[in-house]
Amino acid sequence: MKRTRTAAVLAVTILAAPLAGCSTPSAVPSGTMSTSETTSASETMPDLPEKDIAHWVMPMDQFTVPALDHLSNYASNRQMETCMTGEGFTWPIPIEPTDDASYLTYPKNPSSFPALTVEIAKQFGYRANYIPGVWLPDGRQTFTKLNRIAASSPGFEPVFQACLDASRKIFDDTKVVDIYNTQNMWHNEATKDMFDDPAAQKAGAAWKQCLADAGYDVDISAPSTENGAMPTQKLGEEIGLYMPRPTTPPRADGGTYGDTEADPDAERPAPTSAEIGLAVADATCRDSSGWTKAIYDALWNADLLIIRNHGDQLKRMKTELDAMSVQARRIIAENPPLH
């Protein structure tokens, strides 16, 4: 799937869970939706952007607000800091930008798709963040700090819940989630046959052979499949990207991830030369096999199908998203930092 939004509160903090997430697409469009699934068809198609594989530009990008996933959480966090501080708790929320441009710094893209290119691979390995607004550099450290405050503060939970309830009465971010989940449902339907497409299968086989020729043994049939994605767990461990699977179980309270848990306070290390090497080979083979172009074209056509079938709804959704973006920015301005 292309866009998955989930409203969530990790542990007892509201800061931790961004609304935007991403997983790999699960299909290529074949045919059209049934009449019962088509709720609104526009008479005319909107202007379409120029195709741009390197930045993974898609027709549906115009119906999103890149910063809104982040702004929804940030507005809630600013309200929570005001409320919790008023109740006598220290609740330090870091200052974060509120403009769309800050959340689309290269290689992020509105489609949140891992468009691995040789240029990206050389710079980031597999550690590029494609998702607008997700996990600013100090996000994990802030989450850890707030959880520690929560765990060490008597009487914390009822006060936190009361502040959270009050925040949601002012700004209900579930509306954002509902809109993007509806769009995601349409996308899944429009792309349900991706891996059955002969062109995609042929390109995937060529990609796999290309990596084998480069000395890499991969156990999946394409860079992104229903059963896994690059880098695989085995390769990820070999290049230092993934931690080994734990040999002892995590604590029941979720405090550790067995004996292989990474230190949440430690900065994520830079990619190793082995990771850069594999990522560059992977990106090169994606291009030479035609896989990247095949997937891009398939998803582009899926977006066109969604716009044809749901264009009027999409326009109304965009109007709502724009209004919520304005509201979120107003709430942020009305709740200045207190720490």
mmCIF file of C-alpha atoms in Angstrom:
data_model
loop_
_atom_site.group_PDB
_atom_site.id
_atom_site.type_symbol
_atom_site.label_atom_id
_atom_site.label_comp_id
_atom_site.label_asym_id
_atom_site.label_seq_id
_atom_site.Cartn_x
_atom_site.Cartn_y
_atom_site.Cartn_z
ATOM 1 C CA MET A 1 0.000 0.000 0.000
ATOM 2 C CA LYS A 2 1.129 3.539 -0.565
ATOM 3 C CA ARG A 3 -0.215 5.516 2.373
ATOM 4 C CA THR A 4 -1.138 4.171 5.765
ATOM 5 C CA ARG A 5 -2.161 6.506 8.578
ATOM 6 C CA THR A 6 -2.781 5.221 12.063
ATOM 7 C CA ALA A 7 -3.721 7.380 15.024
ATOM 8 C CA ALA A 8 -1.845 5.953 17.980
ATOM 9 C CA VAL A 9 -0.385 6.857 21.347
ATOM 10 C CA LEU A 10 2.699 4.827 22.166
ATOM 11 C CA ALA A 11 3.217 3.971 25.816
ATOM 12 C CA VAL A 12 1.631 6.892 27.677
ATOM 13 C CA THR A 13 2.863 9.764 25.550
ATOM 14 C CA ILE A 14 1.123 11.549 22.717
ATOM 15 C CA LEU A 15 4.341 12.642 21.046
ATOM 16 C CA ALA A 16 5.610 9.354 19.774
ATOM 17 C CA ALA A 17 3.404 8.143 16.971
ATOM 18 C CA PRO A 18 3.337 10.073 13.708
ATOM 19 C CA LEU A 19 0.224 9.607 11.628
ATOM 20 C CA ALA A 20 2.060 8.871 8.435
ATOM 21 C CA GLY A 21 3.606 5.575 7.688
ATOM 22 C CA CYS A 22 4.571 3.688 4.625
ATOM 23 C CA SER A 23 4.708 0.175 3.379
ATOM 24 C CA THR A 24 5.430 -1.092 -0.050
ATOM 25 C CA PRO A 25 2.724 -1.256 -2.676
ATOM 26 C CA SER A 26 0.789 -4.480 -2.987
ATOM 27 C CA ALA A 27 -0.483 -4.340 -6.525
ATOM 28 C CA VAL A 28 -0.544 -2.900 -10.059
ATOM 29 C CA PRO A 29 -3.853 -1.677 -11.494
ATOM 30 C CA SER A 30 -5.737 -3.949 -13.823
ATOM 31 C CA GLY A 31 -9.161 -2.882 -14.957
ATOM 32 C CA THR A 32 -11.373 -0.485 -13.025
ATOM 33 C CA MET A 33 -13.399 -0.474 -9.835
ATOM 34 C CA SER A 34 -16.944 -1.742 -9.902
ATOM 35 C CA THR A 35 -19.863 0.674 -10.048
ATOM 36 C CA SER A 36 -20.710 -0.026 -6.409
ATOM 37 C CA GLU A 37 -17.193 0.976 -5.373
ATOM 38 C CA THR A 38 -17.202 4.198 -7.371
ATOM 39 C CA THR A 39 -18.708 6.871 -5.173
ATOM 40 C CA SER A 40 -17.990 9.906 -7.348
ATOM 41 C CA ALA A 41 -16.576 10.431 -10.819
ATOM 42 C CA SER A 42 -15.262 13.817 -11.907
ATOM 43 C CA GLU A 43 -16.265 15.103 -15.320
ATOM 44 C CA THR A 44 -12.754 16.407 -15.997
ATOM 45 C CA MET A 45 -9.323 15.275 -14.848
ATOM 46 C CA PRO A 46 -7.270 17.817 -12.899
ATOM 47 C CA ASP A 47 -3.955 19.053 -14.234
ATOM 48 C CA LEU A 48 -1.324 16.375 -13.736
ATOM 49 C CA PRO A 49 2.285 16.893 -12.655
ATOM 50 C CA GLU A 50 5.221 15.947 -14.834
ATOM 51 C CA LYS A 51 6.468 12.436 -14.247
ATOM 52 C CA ASP A 52 9.539 12.401 -11.989
ATOM 53 C CA ILE A 53 10.776 8.988 -10.875
ATOM 54 C CA ALA A 54 13.712 10.364 -8.873
ATOM 55 C CA HIS A 55 11.347 12.242 -6.528
ATOM 56 C CA TRP A 56 8.483 9.760 -6.951
ATOM 57 C CA VAL A 57 5.967 12.392 -8.019
ATOM 58 C CA MET A 58 2.427 11.003 -8.331
ATOM 59 C CA PRO A 59 -0.953 12.371 -9.515
ATOM 60 C CA MET A 60 -2.477 11.906 -6.048
ATOM 61 C CA ASP A 61 0.152 14.102 -4.398
ATOM 62 C CA GLN A 62 -1.993 17.178 -5.122
ATOM 63 C CA PHE A 63 -4.690 15.836 -2.802
ATOM 64 C CA THR A 64 -2.444 15.663 0.249
ATOM 65 C CA VAL A 65 -0.951 18.267 2.610
ATOM 66 C CA PRO A 66 2.654 17.146 3.163
ATOM 67 C CA ALA A 67 3.077 18.609 6.660
ATOM 68 C CA LEU A 68 -0.381 17.781 7.980
ATOM 69 C CA ASP A 69 0.453 14.337 9.363
ATOM 70 C CA HIS A 70 3.122 15.967 11.464
ATOM 71 C CA LEU A 71 1.138 19.118 12.263
ATOM 72 C CA SER A 72 -1.715 17.020 13.665
ATOM 73 C CA ASN A 73 0.567 15.470 16.265
ATOM 74 C CA TYR A 74 2.495 18.656 16.877
ATOM 75 C CA ALA A 75 -0.668 20.700 17.516
ATOM 76 C CA SER A 76 -1.812 18.073 20.002
ATOM 77 C CA ASN A 77 1.608 18.036 21.646
ATOM 78 C CA ARG A 78 1.643 21.820 22.012
ATOM 79 C CA GLN A 79 -1.775 21.678 23.690
ATOM 80 C CA MET A 80 -0.564 18.849 25.907
ATOM 81 C CA GLU A 81 2.479 20.832 27.020
ATOM 82 C CA THR A 82 0.232 23.769 27.976
ATOM 83 C CA CYS A 83 -2.205 21.537 29.850
ATOM 84 C CA MET A 84 0.376 19.329 31.605
ATOM 85 C CA THR A 85 2.448 22.331 32.659
ATOM 86 C CA GLY A 86 -0.669 23.955 34.097
ATOM 87 C CA GLU A 87 -1.190 20.808 36.172
ATOM 88 C CA GLY A 88 2.330 20.978 37.566
ATOM 89 C CA PHE A 89 4.075 18.428 35.332
ATOM 90 C CA THR A 90 7.193 19.008 33.255
ATOM 91 C CA TRP A 91 6.310 18.103 29.676
ATOM 92 C CA PRO A 92 8.975 19.515 27.315
ATOM 93 C CA ILE A 93 7.961 19.458 23.656
ATOM 94 C CA PRO A 94 10.719 20.520 21.237
ATOM 95 C CA ILE A 95 10.085 23.370 18.816
ATOM 96 C CA GLU A 96 9.465 22.055 15.305
ATOM 97 C CA PRO A 97 8.808 23.704 11.919
ATOM 98 C CA THR A 98 5.278 24.040 10.585
ATOM 99 C CA ASP A 99 5.829 24.655 6.868
ATOM 100 C CA ASP A 100 5.399 22.018 4.154
ATOM 101 C CA ALA A 101 8.880 22.600 2.725
ATOM 102 C CA SER A 102 10.590 21.458 5.931
ATOM 103 C CA TYR A 103 8.924 18.084 5.616
ATOM 104 C CA LEU A 104 9.798 17.560 1.974
ATOM 105 C CA THR A 105 13.561 17.868 2.197
ATOM 106 C CA TYR A 106 15.225 15.435 -0.169
ATOM 107 C CA PRO A 107 14.642 12.512 -0.457
ATOM 108 C CA LYS A 108 11.199 12.766 1.183
ATOM 109 C CA ASN A 109 8.233 12.728 -1.173
ATOM 110 C CA PRO A 110 4.464 13.102 -0.683
ATOM 111 C CA SER A 111 3.862 9.527 -1.855
ATOM 112 C CA SER A 112 6.123 8.238 0.939
ATOM 113 C CA PHE A 113 7.497 5.596 -1.407
ATOM 114 C CA PRO A 114 11.074 4.291 -1.122
ATOM 115 C CA ALA A 115 12.281 5.441 -4.526
ATOM 116 C CA LEU A 116 15.821 4.155 -4.110
ATOM 117 C CA THR A 117 18.170 5.732 -6.649
ATOM 118 C CA VAL A 118 21.936 5.405 -6.991
ATOM 119 C CA GLU A 119 22.287 8.988 -5.733
ATOM 120 C CA ILE A 120 20.207 8.256 -2.632
ATOM 121 C CA ALA A 121 21.988 4.947 -2.061
ATOM 122 C CA LYS A 122 25.411 6.596 -2.128
ATOM 123 C CA GLN A 123 24.338 9.219 0.415
ATOM 124 C CA PHE A 124 22.008 7.326 2.733
ATOM 125 C CA GLY A 125 22.375 3.622 2.021
ATOM 126 C CA TYR A 126 19.018 2.216 3.097
ATOM 127 C CA ARG A 127 18.517 4.855 5.803
ATOM 128 C CA ALA A 128 16.817 7.550 3.727
ATOM 129 C CA ASN A 129 13.600 8.929 5.203
ATOM 130 C CA TYR A 130 11.010 9.161 2.441
ATOM 131 C CA ILE A 131 8.058 10.065 4.648
ATOM 132 C CA PRO A 132 7.175 13.760 5.118
ATOM 133 C CA GLY A 133 7.171 14.861 8.739
ATOM 134 C CA VAL A 134 8.066 11.543 10.330
ATOM 135 C CA TRP A 135 10.644 11.308 13.074
ATOM 136 C CA LEU A 136 12.680 14.447 13.270
ATOM 137 C CA PRO A 137 16.311 13.809 14.300
ATOM 138 C CA ASP A 138 15.631 14.030 18.041
ATOM 139 C CA GLY A 139 12.223 12.348 17.930
ATOM 140 C CA ARG A 140 13.276 9.071 19.529
ATOM 141 C CA GLN A 141 15.219 10.832 22.277
ATOM 142 C CA THR A 142 12.244 13.099 23.064
ATOM 143 C CA PHE A 143 9.895 10.115 23.185
ATOM 144 C CA THR A 144 12.223 8.310 25.588
ATOM 145 C CA LYS A 145 12.524 11.398 27.801
ATOM 146 C CA LEU A 146 8.745 11.858 28.017
ATOM 147 C CA ASN A 147 8.166 8.206 28.814
ATOM 148 C CA ARG A 148 10.680 8.433 31.634
ATOM 149 C CA ILE A 149 8.895 11.491 33.015
ATOM 150 C CA ALA A 150 5.596 9.630 32.837
ATOM 151 C CA ALA A 151 6.991 6.547 34.581
ATOM 152 C CA SER A 152 8.529 8.559 37.420
ATOM 153 C CA SER A 153 5.667 11.004 38.089
ATOM 154 C CA PRO A 154 3.050 9.976 40.692
ATOM 155 C CA GLY A 155 -0.510 10.669 39.580
ATOM 156 C CA PHE A 156 0.564 11.117 35.982
ATOM 157 C CA GLU A 157 -1.883 8.921 34.050
ATOM 158 C CA PRO A 158 -5.251 10.473 35.029
ATOM 159 C CA VAL A 159 -3.916 13.985 34.449
ATOM 160 C CA PHE A 160 -2.450 12.988 31.105
ATOM 161 C CA GLN A 161 -5.708 11.366 30.009
ATOM 162 C CA ALA A 162 -7.717 14.419 31.009
ATOM 163 C CA CYS A 163 -5.383 16.694 29.045
ATOM 164 C CA LEU A 164 -5.527 14.337 26.069
ATOM 165 C CA ASP A 165 -9.330 14.299 26.101
ATOM 166 C CA ALA A 166 -9.416 18.085 26.282
ATOM 167 C CA SER A 167 -6.945 18.349 23.402
ATOM 168 C CA ARG A 168 -9.005 16.093 21.169
ATOM 169 C CA LYS A 169 -12.112 18.184 21.760
ATOM 170 C CA ILE A 170 -10.273 21.149 20.285
ATOM 171 C CA PHE A 171 -8.529 19.357 17.436
ATOM 172 C CA ASP A 172 -9.691 15.888 16.377
ATOM 173 C CA ASP A 173 -6.831 14.401 14.374
ATOM 174 C CA THR A 174 -8.833 11.248 13.686
ATOM 175 C CA LYS A 175 -10.439 13.145 10.792
ATOM 176 C CA VAL A 176 -7.038 13.305 9.123
ATOM 177 C CA VAL A 177 -6.578 9.584 9.646
ATOM 178 C CA ASP A 178 -10.016 8.796 8.236
ATOM 179 C CA ILE A 179 -9.367 10.754 5.045
ATOM 180 C CA TYR A 180 -6.000 9.200 4.346
ATOM 181 C CA ASN A 181 -7.204 5.706 5.237
ATOM 182 C CA THR A 182 -10.050 6.106 2.736
ATOM 183 C CA GLN A 183 -7.567 7.153 0.067
ATOM 184 C CA ASN A 184 -5.382 4.212 1.046
ATOM 185 C CA MET A 185 -8.330 1.821 0.652
ATOM 186 C CA TRP A 186 -8.921 3.146 -2.856
ATOM 187 C CA HIS A 187 -5.241 2.727 -3.631
ATOM 188 C CA ASN A 188 -5.175 -0.881 -2.435
ATOM 189 C CA GLU A 189 -8.148 -1.702 -4.652
ATOM 190 C CA ALA A 190 -6.604 0.020 -7.668
ATOM 191 C CA THR A 191 -3.318 -1.853 -7.226
ATOM 192 C CA LYS A 192 -4.456 -5.289 -6.138
ATOM 193 C CA ASP A 193 -2.865 -7.204 -9.025
ATOM 194 C CA MET A 194 0.623 -5.681 -9.007
ATOM 195 C CA PHE A 195 2.729 -8.775 -8.507
ATOM 196 C CA ASP A 196 0.737 -10.803 -11.016
ATOM 197 C CA ASP A 197 1.660 -8.401 -13.792
ATOM 198 C CA PRO A 198 3.993 -10.144 -16.308
ATOM 199 C CA ALA A 199 6.088 -7.005 -16.838
ATOM 200 C CA ALA A 200 6.673 -6.616 -13.094
ATOM 201 C CA GLN A 201 7.581 -10.310 -12.727
ATOM 202 C CA LYS A 202 9.998 -10.168 -15.655
ATOM 203 C CA ALA A 203 11.657 -7.023 -14.289
ATOM 204 C CA GLY A 204 11.885 -8.593 -10.824
ATOM 205 C CA ALA A 205 13.636 -11.670 -12.211
ATOM 206 C CA ALA A 206 16.099 -9.471 -14.087
ATOM 207 C CA TRP A 207 16.756 -7.463 -10.908
ATOM 208 C CA LYS A 208 17.442 -10.627 -8.909
ATOM 209 C CA GLN A 209 19.854 -11.966 -11.543
ATOM 210 C CA CYS A 210 21.590 -8.595 -11.687
ATOM 211 C CA LEU A 211 22.240 -8.697 -7.935
ATOM 212 C CA ALA A 212 23.408 -12.300 -8.159
ATOM 213 C CA ASP A 213 25.895 -11.274 -10.835
ATOM 214 C CA ALA A 214 27.101 -8.560 -8.439
ATOM 215 C CA GLY A 215 27.698 -11.191 -5.755
ATOM 216 C CA TYR A 216 24.544 -10.795 -3.650
ATOM 217 C CA ASP A 217 22.238 -13.706 -2.861
ATOM 218 C CA VAL A 218 18.681 -12.449 -2.297
ATOM 219 C CA ASP A 219 15.764 -14.690 -1.362
ATOM 220 C CA ILE A 220 12.935 -12.470 -2.620
ATOM 221 C CA SER A 221 11.700 -12.127 -6.195
ATOM 222 C CA ALA A 222 11.747 -8.304 -6.427
ATOM 223 C CA PRO A 223 12.871 -5.262 -4.395
ATOM 224 C CA SER A 224 9.379 -4.978 -2.866
ATOM 225 C CA THR A 225 6.996 -7.926 -2.658
ATOM 226 C CA GLU A 226 4.078 -9.107 -0.585
ATOM 227 C CA ASN A 227 6.513 -11.336 1.322
ATOM 228 C CA GLY A 228 9.376 -8.952 2.004
ATOM 229 C CA ALA A 229 11.483 -6.075 0.782
ATOM 230 C CA MET A 230 15.091 -5.027 0.400
ATOM 231 C CA PRO A 231 17.201 -5.292 2.364
ATOM 232 C CA THR A 232 16.074 -8.665 3.684
ATOM 233 C CA GLN A 233 16.601 -9.514 7.353
ATOM 234 C CA LYS A 234 19.642 -11.654 6.523
ATOM 235 C CA LEU A 235 21.296 -9.021 4.337
ATOM 236 C CA GLY A 236 20.294 -6.256 6.745
ATOM 237 C CA GLU A 237 22.129 -7.971 9.595
ATOM 238 C CA GLU A 238 25.172 -8.574 7.416
ATOM 239 C CA ILE A 239 25.498 -4.887 6.499
ATOM 240 C CA GLY A 240 24.858 -3.637 10.035
ATOM 241 C CA LEU A 241 21.424 -2.138 9.350
ATOM 242 C CA TYR A 242 19.284 -4.547 11.368
ATOM 243 C CA MET A 243 19.872 -5.877 14.840
ATOM 244 C CA PRO A 244 19.966 -9.669 15.082
ATOM 245 C CA ARG A 245 16.771 -11.302 16.241
ATOM 246 C CA PRO A 246 16.797 -11.599 20.069
ATOM 247 C CA THR A 247 17.839 -14.869 21.676
ATOM 248 C CA THR A 248 16.209 -13.854 24.957
ATOM 249 C CA PRO A 249 12.663 -12.476 25.112
ATOM 250 C CA PRO A 250 11.824 -8.846 25.870
ATOM 251 C CA ARG A 251 10.628 -7.869 29.323
ATOM 252 C CA ALA A 252 6.909 -8.213 29.876
ATOM 253 C CA ASP A 253 6.576 -4.458 30.416
ATOM 254 C CA GLY A 254 8.078 -3.764 27.004
ATOM 255 C CA GLY A 255 11.122 -2.136 28.536
ATOM 256 C CA THR A 256 13.621 -4.041 26.409
ATOM 257 C CA TYR A 257 13.694 -5.950 23.170
ATOM 258 C CA GLY A 258 15.525 -8.970 24.486
ATOM 259 C CA ASP A 259 19.299 -9.051 24.331
ATOM 260 C CA THR A 260 19.565 -7.172 21.037
ATOM 261 C CA GLU A 261 17.723 -3.986 21.927
ATOM 262 C CA ALA A 262 19.424 -0.853 20.656
ATOM 263 C CA ASP A 263 20.070 2.008 23.077
ATOM 264 C CA PRO A 264 17.182 4.461 22.469
ATOM 265 C CA ASP A 265 19.399 7.371 23.524
ATOM 266 C CA ALA A 266 22.140 6.542 21.043
ATOM 267 C CA GLU A 267 22.221 8.276 17.696
ATOM 268 C CA ARG A 268 21.646 6.051 14.726
ATOM 269 C CA PRO A 269 25.028 5.243 13.208
ATOM 270 C CA ALA A 270 25.961 6.188 9.667
ATOM 271 C CA PRO A 271 25.617 3.474 7.038
ATOM 272 C CA THR A 272 28.552 1.118 6.736
ATOM 273 C CA SER A 273 30.509 0.747 3.513
ATOM 274 C CA ALA A 274 28.884 -2.675 3.148
ATOM 275 C CA GLU A 275 25.440 -1.087 3.346
ATOM 276 C CA ILE A 276 26.346 1.573 0.793
ATOM 277 C CA GLY A 277 27.708 -1.111 -1.515
ATOM 278 C CA LEU A 278 24.563 -3.228 -1.363
ATOM 279 C CA ALA A 279 22.248 -0.230 -1.702
ATOM 280 C CA VAL A 280 24.097 1.067 -4.754
ATOM 281 C CA ALA A 281 24.029 -2.378 -6.369
ATOM 282 C CA ASP A 282 20.332 -2.704 -5.548
ATOM 283 C CA ALA A 283 19.496 0.723 -7.017
ATOM 284 C CA THR A 284 21.596 0.041 -10.109
ATOM 285 C CA CYS A 285 19.831 -3.272 -10.696
ATOM 286 C CA ARG A 286 16.403 -1.711 -10.134
ATOM 287 C CA ASP A 287 17.149 0.707 -12.948
ATOM 288 C CA SER A 288 18.826 -1.678 -15.373
ATOM 289 C CA SER A 289 16.132 -4.345 -14.961
ATOM 290 C CA GLY A 290 13.343 -1.854 -15.618
ATOM 291 C CA TRP A 291 11.755 -2.599 -12.243
ATOM 292 C CA THR A 292 11.696 0.987 -10.991
ATOM 293 C CA LYS A 293 10.055 2.264 -14.169
ATOM 294 C CA ALA A 294 7.541 -0.593 -14.241
ATOM 295 C CA ILE A 295 6.444 0.061 -10.674
ATOM 296 C CA TYR A 296 6.373 3.823 -11.127
ATOM 297 C CA ASP A 297 4.208 3.581 -14.239
ATOM 298 C CA ALA A 298 1.897 1.075 -12.581
ATOM 299 C CA LEU A 299 1.373 3.247 -9.522
ATOM 300 C CA TRP A 300 0.955 6.344 -11.685
ATOM 301 C CA ASN A 301 -1.858 4.588 -13.556
ATOM 302 C CA ALA A 302 -3.384 3.497 -10.257
ATOM 303 C CA ASP A 303 -3.505 7.115 -9.119
ATOM 304 C CA LEU A 304 -5.197 8.114 -12.371
ATOM 305 C CA LEU A 305 -7.820 5.431 -11.812
ATOM 306 C CA ILE A 306 -8.522 6.715 -8.298
ATOM 307 C CA ILE A 307 -8.836 10.293 -9.531
ATOM 308 C CA ARG A 308 -11.228 9.269 -12.296
ATOM 309 C CA ASN A 309 -13.417 7.312 -9.881
ATOM 310 C CA HIS A 310 -13.267 9.616 -6.859
ATOM 311 C CA GLY A 311 -12.221 13.015 -8.171
ATOM 312 C CA ASP A 312 -15.053 15.014 -6.600
ATOM 313 C CA GLN A 313 -14.534 13.356 -3.222
ATOM 314 C CA LEU A 314 -10.808 13.995 -3.434
ATOM 315 C CA LYS A 315 -11.412 17.705 -4.007
ATOM 316 C CA ARG A 316 -13.652 17.852 -0.925
ATOM 317 C CA MET A 317 -11.059 15.919 1.079
ATOM 318 C CA LYS A 318 -8.340 18.353 0.043
ATOM 319 C CA THR A 319 -10.513 21.261 1.172
ATOM 320 C CA GLU A 320 -10.930 19.578 4.576
ATOM 321 C CA LEU A 321 -7.207 18.824 4.836
ATOM 322 C CA ASP A 322 -6.341 22.435 4.042
ATOM 323 C CA ALA A 323 -8.772 23.654 6.699
ATOM 324 C CA MET A 324 -7.323 21.278 9.305
ATOM 325 C CA SER A 325 -3.841 22.415 8.386
ATOM 326 C CA VAL A 326 -4.834 26.027 9.085
ATOM 327 C CA GLN A 327 -6.446 24.984 12.370
ATOM 328 C CA ALA A 328 -3.388 22.990 13.457
ATOM 329 C CA ARG A 329 -1.064 25.921 12.764
ATOM 330 C CA ARG A 330 -3.371 28.251 14.726
ATOM 331 C CA ILE A 331 -3.346 25.887 17.721
ATOM 332 C CA ILE A 332 0.443 25.687 17.584
ATOM 333 C CA ALA A 333 0.687 29.499 17.555
ATOM 334 C CA GLU A 334 -1.713 29.738 20.516
ATOM 335 C CA ASN A 335 0.324 27.271 22.570
ATOM 336 C CA PRO A 336 3.901 28.613 22.559
ATOM 337 C CA PRO A 337 6.757 26.567 24.037
ATOM 338 C CA LEU A 338 6.973 26.634 27.823
ATOM 339 C CA HIS A 339 10.248 24.770 28.331
#
